[in-house]
Amino acid sequence: MISFNTFHPNAVYLDKKTQDIVCYIEKIKLEYPLKDIIVWLDSDDEYEKFLQLGFEECRRTYDLEIEVSSLLNVFKEVDGNSEQIEDESFIVNEKLVNKWYEVYASTHKANPVKPCEFEGMREVISKDLDYKNSILILNRKDEICGYIFVYEEDEETVEIGYMYYQDNIAKQCLKHLLFKRLTNVDNKNIKRVYAEVDDTDQYAYEFLKEFLSDNPPFQRTLIYKRSCCS
């Protein structure tokens, strides 16, 4: 069984549970000769088999569920003072979407994203967005220095989504502002922070590296590149 992702049109996504998967992969190669093939693996059980079939690992995605108290303890000593300023109103405008697209594309080179279409991209990244807790920082020239998209999960959980920072100063500023958000009286019911961290995303990986040392569960993304075989 296969599926498609309109965000990443160069690939076919394969269900690893497909019966007689070797023959099915050969069928995909014939029906979609120009497309790469993607499969996700949650365990090591079939990893070697897919490597032998010509797939290669292109990404690991770590699932983090962090107690707010733990995150605050790590971020509490961060000095976020700088010449950068915070934009109080988090608005998903064309400037932010373009910056998001630039960063997202840079972290998904193995399976490229489609060309940027403002309205479509804005709709996707705005779904369930927590505007009150999301963060955008600008410099004095009104240029984007960093951002964190925060998403609503439930009354006790928020998700840290897309993020970017141009340098260590901006990273520290984001940590400081996230600390302030989570200690705000309006957020007293939030107990957990969830995040999916790709090892190809240098921003999220570095930002949350303290929480990756506990060997959290992860999912492998494997890809069969047609360009390697043409």
mmCIF file of C-alpha atoms in Angstrom:
data_model
loop_
_atom_site.group_PDB
_atom_site.id
_atom_site.type_symbol
_atom_site.label_atom_id
_atom_site.label_comp_id
_atom_site.label_asym_id
_atom_site.label_seq_id
_atom_site.Cartn_x
_atom_site.Cartn_y
_atom_site.Cartn_z
ATOM 1 C CA MET A 1 0.000 0.000 0.000
ATOM 2 C CA ILE A 2 1.292 3.474 -0.870
ATOM 3 C CA SER A 3 0.404 7.082 -0.171
ATOM 4 C CA PHE A 4 1.513 10.510 -1.333
ATOM 5 C CA ASN A 5 2.430 13.767 0.392
ATOM 6 C CA THR A 6 1.567 16.915 -1.537
ATOM 7 C CA PHE A 7 4.259 18.782 0.411
ATOM 8 C CA HIS A 8 6.919 16.379 -0.872
ATOM 9 C CA PRO A 9 5.827 15.433 -4.419
ATOM 10 C CA ASN A 10 9.050 13.643 -5.435
ATOM 11 C CA ALA A 11 8.333 10.547 -3.341
ATOM 12 C CA VAL A 12 5.979 7.617 -2.900
ATOM 13 C CA TYR A 13 5.357 6.577 0.703
ATOM 14 C CA LEU A 14 5.358 2.850 1.340
ATOM 15 C CA ASP A 15 3.489 1.080 4.143
ATOM 16 C CA LYS A 16 6.022 -1.310 5.685
ATOM 17 C CA LYS A 17 3.195 -3.742 6.544
ATOM 18 C CA THR A 18 2.490 -4.382 2.865
ATOM 19 C CA GLN A 19 2.515 -8.105 2.108
ATOM 20 C CA ASP A 20 5.169 -9.436 -0.257
ATOM 21 C CA ILE A 21 6.897 -6.091 0.041
ATOM 22 C CA VAL A 22 9.857 -6.949 -2.196
ATOM 23 C CA CYS A 23 7.599 -7.553 -5.194
ATOM 24 C CA TYR A 24 5.539 -4.501 -4.308
ATOM 25 C CA ILE A 25 8.631 -2.294 -4.328
ATOM 26 C CA GLU A 26 9.492 -3.560 -7.801
ATOM 27 C CA LYS A 27 5.938 -2.700 -8.883
ATOM 28 C CA ILE A 28 6.323 0.835 -7.525
ATOM 29 C CA LYS A 29 9.575 1.256 -9.446
ATOM 30 C CA LEU A 30 7.764 0.388 -12.673
ATOM 31 C CA GLU A 31 4.667 2.516 -12.034
ATOM 32 C CA TYR A 32 6.547 5.553 -10.676
ATOM 33 C CA PRO A 33 9.968 5.451 -12.348
ATOM 34 C CA LEU A 34 10.845 9.057 -11.464
ATOM 35 C CA LYS A 35 9.821 9.007 -7.812
ATOM 36 C CA ASP A 36 11.865 8.132 -4.748
ATOM 37 C CA ILE A 37 10.392 5.648 -2.253
ATOM 38 C CA ILE A 38 10.031 6.477 1.453
ATOM 39 C CA VAL A 39 9.390 4.080 4.319
ATOM 40 C CA TRP A 40 9.185 4.773 8.072
ATOM 41 C CA LEU A 41 10.493 2.290 10.622
ATOM 42 C CA ASP A 42 9.743 2.435 14.356
ATOM 43 C CA SER A 43 12.024 -0.460 15.314
ATOM 44 C CA ASP A 44 15.158 -2.283 14.166
ATOM 45 C CA ASP A 45 13.259 -5.398 13.089
ATOM 46 C CA GLU A 46 13.272 -4.708 9.347
ATOM 47 C CA TYR A 47 16.062 -2.154 9.135
ATOM 48 C CA GLU A 48 18.681 -4.470 7.622
ATOM 49 C CA LYS A 49 16.184 -5.877 5.131
ATOM 50 C CA PHE A 50 15.461 -2.443 3.679
ATOM 51 C CA LEU A 51 19.157 -1.578 3.539
ATOM 52 C CA GLN A 52 19.710 -4.723 1.472
ATOM 53 C CA LEU A 53 16.921 -3.582 -0.857
ATOM 54 C CA GLY A 54 18.844 -0.389 -1.613
ATOM 55 C CA PHE A 55 17.241 1.983 0.898
ATOM 56 C CA GLU A 56 19.352 4.320 3.011
ATOM 57 C CA GLU A 57 18.570 6.115 6.238
ATOM 58 C CA CYS A 58 18.065 9.840 5.672
ATOM 59 C CA ARG A 59 16.557 11.004 8.959
ATOM 60 C CA ARG A 60 15.745 10.089 12.550
ATOM 61 C CA THR A 61 12.802 11.738 14.254
ATOM 62 C CA TYR A 62 12.832 11.736 18.049
ATOM 63 C CA ASP A 63 9.598 11.926 20.036
ATOM 64 C CA LEU A 64 10.051 14.077 23.117
ATOM 65 C CA GLU A 65 7.553 14.457 25.933
ATOM 66 C CA ILE A 66 9.047 16.869 28.442
ATOM 67 C CA GLU A 67 7.647 17.809 31.810
ATOM 68 C CA VAL A 68 7.318 21.581 31.982
ATOM 69 C CA SER A 69 9.172 21.562 35.303
ATOM 70 C CA SER A 70 12.162 19.870 33.622
ATOM 71 C CA LEU A 71 12.222 22.312 30.730
ATOM 72 C CA LEU A 72 11.993 25.298 33.068
ATOM 73 C CA ASN A 73 14.825 23.927 35.156
ATOM 74 C CA VAL A 74 17.091 23.735 32.089
ATOM 75 C CA PHE A 75 16.116 27.168 30.730
ATOM 76 C CA LYS A 76 15.892 29.123 33.983
ATOM 77 C CA GLU A 77 19.479 30.420 33.928
ATOM 78 C CA VAL A 78 19.362 31.592 30.324
ATOM 79 C CA ASP A 79 20.127 35.253 29.772
ATOM 80 C CA GLY A 80 17.920 36.396 26.917
ATOM 81 C CA ASN A 81 18.834 40.069 26.920
ATOM 82 C CA SER A 82 19.938 41.380 23.532
ATOM 83 C CA GLU A 83 19.314 44.124 21.021
ATOM 84 C CA GLN A 84 16.736 41.928 19.355
ATOM 85 C CA ILE A 85 13.101 42.674 20.006
ATOM 86 C CA GLU A 86 10.052 40.514 20.291
ATOM 87 C CA ASP A 87 7.104 41.035 18.005
ATOM 88 C CA GLU A 88 4.187 40.845 20.432
ATOM 89 C CA SER A 89 1.644 39.897 17.772
ATOM 90 C CA PHE A 90 2.518 36.591 16.119
ATOM 91 C CA ILE A 91 1.116 36.941 12.610
ATOM 92 C CA VAL A 92 1.678 34.333 9.923
ATOM 93 C CA ASN A 93 2.318 36.800 7.126
ATOM 94 C CA GLU A 94 4.179 36.433 3.851
ATOM 95 C CA LYS A 95 7.533 37.372 5.368
ATOM 96 C CA LEU A 96 7.250 34.709 8.048
ATOM 97 C CA VAL A 97 5.983 32.053 5.630
ATOM 98 C CA ASN A 98 8.869 32.737 3.246
ATOM 99 C CA LYS A 99 11.393 32.430 6.084
ATOM 100 C CA TRP A 100 9.715 29.270 7.370
ATOM 101 C CA TYR A 101 9.857 27.776 3.865
ATOM 102 C CA GLU A 102 13.544 28.612 3.474
ATOM 103 C CA VAL A 103 14.373 26.911 6.790
ATOM 104 C CA TYR A 104 12.071 23.921 6.240
ATOM 105 C CA ALA A 105 13.532 23.269 2.792
ATOM 106 C CA SER A 106 17.067 23.401 4.214
ATOM 107 C CA THR A 107 16.231 20.617 6.698
ATOM 108 C CA HIS A 108 14.506 18.359 4.132
ATOM 109 C CA LYS A 109 17.057 18.105 1.352
ATOM 110 C CA ALA A 110 16.849 14.322 0.929
ATOM 111 C CA ASN A 111 13.124 14.545 0.131
ATOM 112 C CA PRO A 112 12.639 18.076 -1.250
ATOM 113 C CA VAL A 113 9.581 20.168 -0.515
ATOM 114 C CA LYS A 114 7.446 21.579 -3.327
ATOM 115 C CA PRO A 115 7.801 25.224 -4.421
ATOM 116 C CA CYS A 116 6.430 27.739 -1.951
ATOM 117 C CA GLU A 117 2.767 28.699 -2.373
ATOM 118 C CA PHE A 118 1.892 31.302 0.257
ATOM 119 C CA GLU A 119 -1.764 30.522 0.960
ATOM 120 C CA GLY A 120 -1.321 26.749 0.993
ATOM 121 C CA MET A 121 1.762 26.874 3.201
ATOM 122 C CA ARG A 122 0.180 29.419 5.558
ATOM 123 C CA GLU A 123 -2.886 27.246 6.005
ATOM 124 C CA VAL A 124 -0.842 24.142 6.862
ATOM 125 C CA ILE A 125 1.515 25.759 9.379
ATOM 126 C CA SER A 126 -1.310 27.738 11.016
ATOM 127 C CA LYS A 127 -3.523 24.744 11.820
ATOM 128 C CA ASP A 128 -3.944 24.435 15.637
ATOM 129 C CA LEU A 129 -1.361 27.198 16.100
ATOM 130 C CA ASP A 130 -1.229 28.711 19.574
ATOM 131 C CA TYR A 131 -0.734 32.358 18.609
ATOM 132 C CA LYS A 132 -0.551 33.492 22.233
ATOM 133 C CA ASN A 133 2.467 31.316 23.052
ATOM 134 C CA SER A 134 4.255 31.273 19.695
ATOM 135 C CA ILE A 135 7.335 33.482 19.525
ATOM 136 C CA LEU A 136 8.784 35.722 16.839
ATOM 137 C CA ILE A 137 11.876 37.882 17.336
ATOM 138 C CA LEU A 138 13.027 40.628 15.017
ATOM 139 C CA ASN A 139 16.071 42.866 14.910
ATOM 140 C CA ARG A 140 16.022 46.639 14.676
ATOM 141 C CA LYS A 141 15.844 46.369 10.890
ATOM 142 C CA ASP A 142 12.613 44.358 11.209
ATOM 143 C CA GLU A 143 14.362 41.203 9.975
ATOM 144 C CA ILE A 144 13.416 37.810 11.406
ATOM 145 C CA CYS A 145 16.034 36.585 13.905
ATOM 146 C CA GLY A 146 14.138 33.594 15.205
ATOM 147 C CA TYR A 147 10.782 31.973 15.838
ATOM 148 C CA ILE A 148 9.044 29.110 17.591
ATOM 149 C CA PHE A 149 5.680 27.846 16.395
ATOM 150 C CA VAL A 150 3.757 26.526 19.408
ATOM 151 C CA TYR A 151 0.727 24.316 18.802
ATOM 152 C CA GLU A 152 -2.249 23.459 20.974
ATOM 153 C CA GLU A 153 -2.505 19.795 21.965
ATOM 154 C CA ASP A 154 -4.820 19.717 24.983
ATOM 155 C CA GLU A 155 -5.349 21.676 28.199
ATOM 156 C CA GLU A 156 -2.176 20.285 29.759
ATOM 157 C CA THR A 157 0.071 19.913 26.700
ATOM 158 C CA VAL A 158 1.556 22.167 24.040
ATOM 159 C CA GLU A 159 3.763 21.180 21.128
ATOM 160 C CA ILE A 160 6.956 22.964 20.177
ATOM 161 C CA GLY A 161 6.883 22.894 16.404
ATOM 162 C CA TYR A 162 8.912 24.674 13.748
ATOM 163 C CA MET A 163 11.761 26.826 14.993
ATOM 164 C CA TYR A 164 14.653 28.890 13.723
ATOM 165 C CA TYR A 165 17.330 31.176 15.149
ATOM 166 C CA GLN A 166 20.042 32.975 13.217
ATOM 167 C CA ASP A 167 22.736 32.681 15.900
ATOM 168 C CA ASN A 168 23.391 31.794 19.522
ATOM 169 C CA ILE A 169 22.123 35.169 20.759
ATOM 170 C CA ALA A 170 18.778 34.546 19.068
ATOM 171 C CA LYS A 171 18.674 30.995 20.452
ATOM 172 C CA GLN A 172 19.209 32.265 23.988
ATOM 173 C CA CYS A 173 16.543 34.905 23.452
ATOM 174 C CA LEU A 174 14.047 32.249 22.338
ATOM 175 C CA LYS A 175 14.811 30.091 25.381
ATOM 176 C CA HIS A 176 14.290 33.098 27.647
ATOM 177 C CA LEU A 177 10.974 33.987 26.008
ATOM 178 C CA LEU A 178 9.755 30.381 26.066
ATOM 179 C CA PHE A 179 10.553 30.275 29.789
ATOM 180 C CA LYS A 180 8.480 33.437 30.261
ATOM 181 C CA ARG A 181 5.583 31.955 28.269
ATOM 182 C CA LEU A 182 5.494 28.749 30.291
ATOM 183 C CA THR A 183 5.706 30.558 33.629
ATOM 184 C CA ASN A 184 2.918 32.975 32.723
ATOM 185 C CA VAL A 185 -0.099 32.625 35.007
ATOM 186 C CA ASP A 186 -2.314 32.026 31.962
ATOM 187 C CA ASN A 187 -0.361 28.816 31.295
ATOM 188 C CA LYS A 188 -0.449 27.393 34.817
ATOM 189 C CA ASN A 189 -2.361 24.311 33.615
ATOM 190 C CA ILE A 190 0.303 23.298 31.079
ATOM 191 C CA LYS A 191 2.184 20.290 32.443
ATOM 192 C CA ARG A 192 3.927 18.857 29.371
ATOM 193 C CA VAL A 193 5.680 19.974 26.229
ATOM 194 C CA TYR A 194 5.767 17.671 23.208
ATOM 195 C CA ALA A 195 8.224 17.941 20.316
ATOM 196 C CA GLU A 196 9.245 15.938 17.266
ATOM 197 C CA VAL A 197 12.935 16.562 16.619
ATOM 198 C CA ASP A 198 14.593 15.564 13.342
ATOM 199 C CA ASP A 199 18.332 14.967 13.405
ATOM 200 C CA THR A 200 18.442 16.879 10.103
ATOM 201 C CA ASP A 201 16.991 19.963 11.814
ATOM 202 C CA GLN A 202 19.974 21.660 13.414
ATOM 203 C CA TYR A 203 17.793 24.281 15.081
ATOM 204 C CA ALA A 204 15.420 22.033 17.046
ATOM 205 C CA TYR A 205 18.119 19.413 17.639
ATOM 206 C CA GLU A 206 20.479 21.925 19.252
ATOM 207 C CA PHE A 207 17.717 23.793 21.088
ATOM 208 C CA LEU A 208 16.446 20.641 22.826
ATOM 209 C CA LYS A 209 19.663 18.619 22.962
ATOM 210 C CA GLU A 210 19.557 18.303 26.781
ATOM 211 C CA PHE A 211 16.420 16.189 26.429
ATOM 212 C CA LEU A 212 17.816 13.946 23.689
ATOM 213 C CA SER A 213 20.424 12.407 25.978
ATOM 214 C CA ASP A 214 17.789 10.180 27.629
ATOM 215 C CA ASN A 215 17.527 7.962 24.518
ATOM 216 C CA PRO A 216 13.949 8.886 23.574
ATOM 217 C CA PRO A 217 12.044 6.737 21.071
ATOM 218 C CA PHE A 218 12.690 7.580 17.459
ATOM 219 C CA GLN A 219 11.467 6.771 13.980
ATOM 220 C CA ARG A 220 13.807 6.154 11.051
ATOM 221 C CA THR A 221 13.032 7.540 7.622
ATOM 222 C CA LEU A 222 14.543 5.418 4.868
ATOM 223 C CA ILE A 223 14.661 6.454 1.237
ATOM 224 C CA TYR A 224 15.253 4.619 -2.018
ATOM 225 C CA LYS A 225 16.693 7.273 -4.348
ATOM 226 C CA ARG A 226 15.818 6.764 -7.983
ATOM 227 C CA SER A 227 18.528 9.266 -8.918
ATOM 228 C CA CYS A 228 21.090 6.764 -7.586
ATOM 229 C CA CYS A 229 19.865 4.135 -9.974
ATOM 230 C CA SER A 230 19.410 6.087 -13.193
#
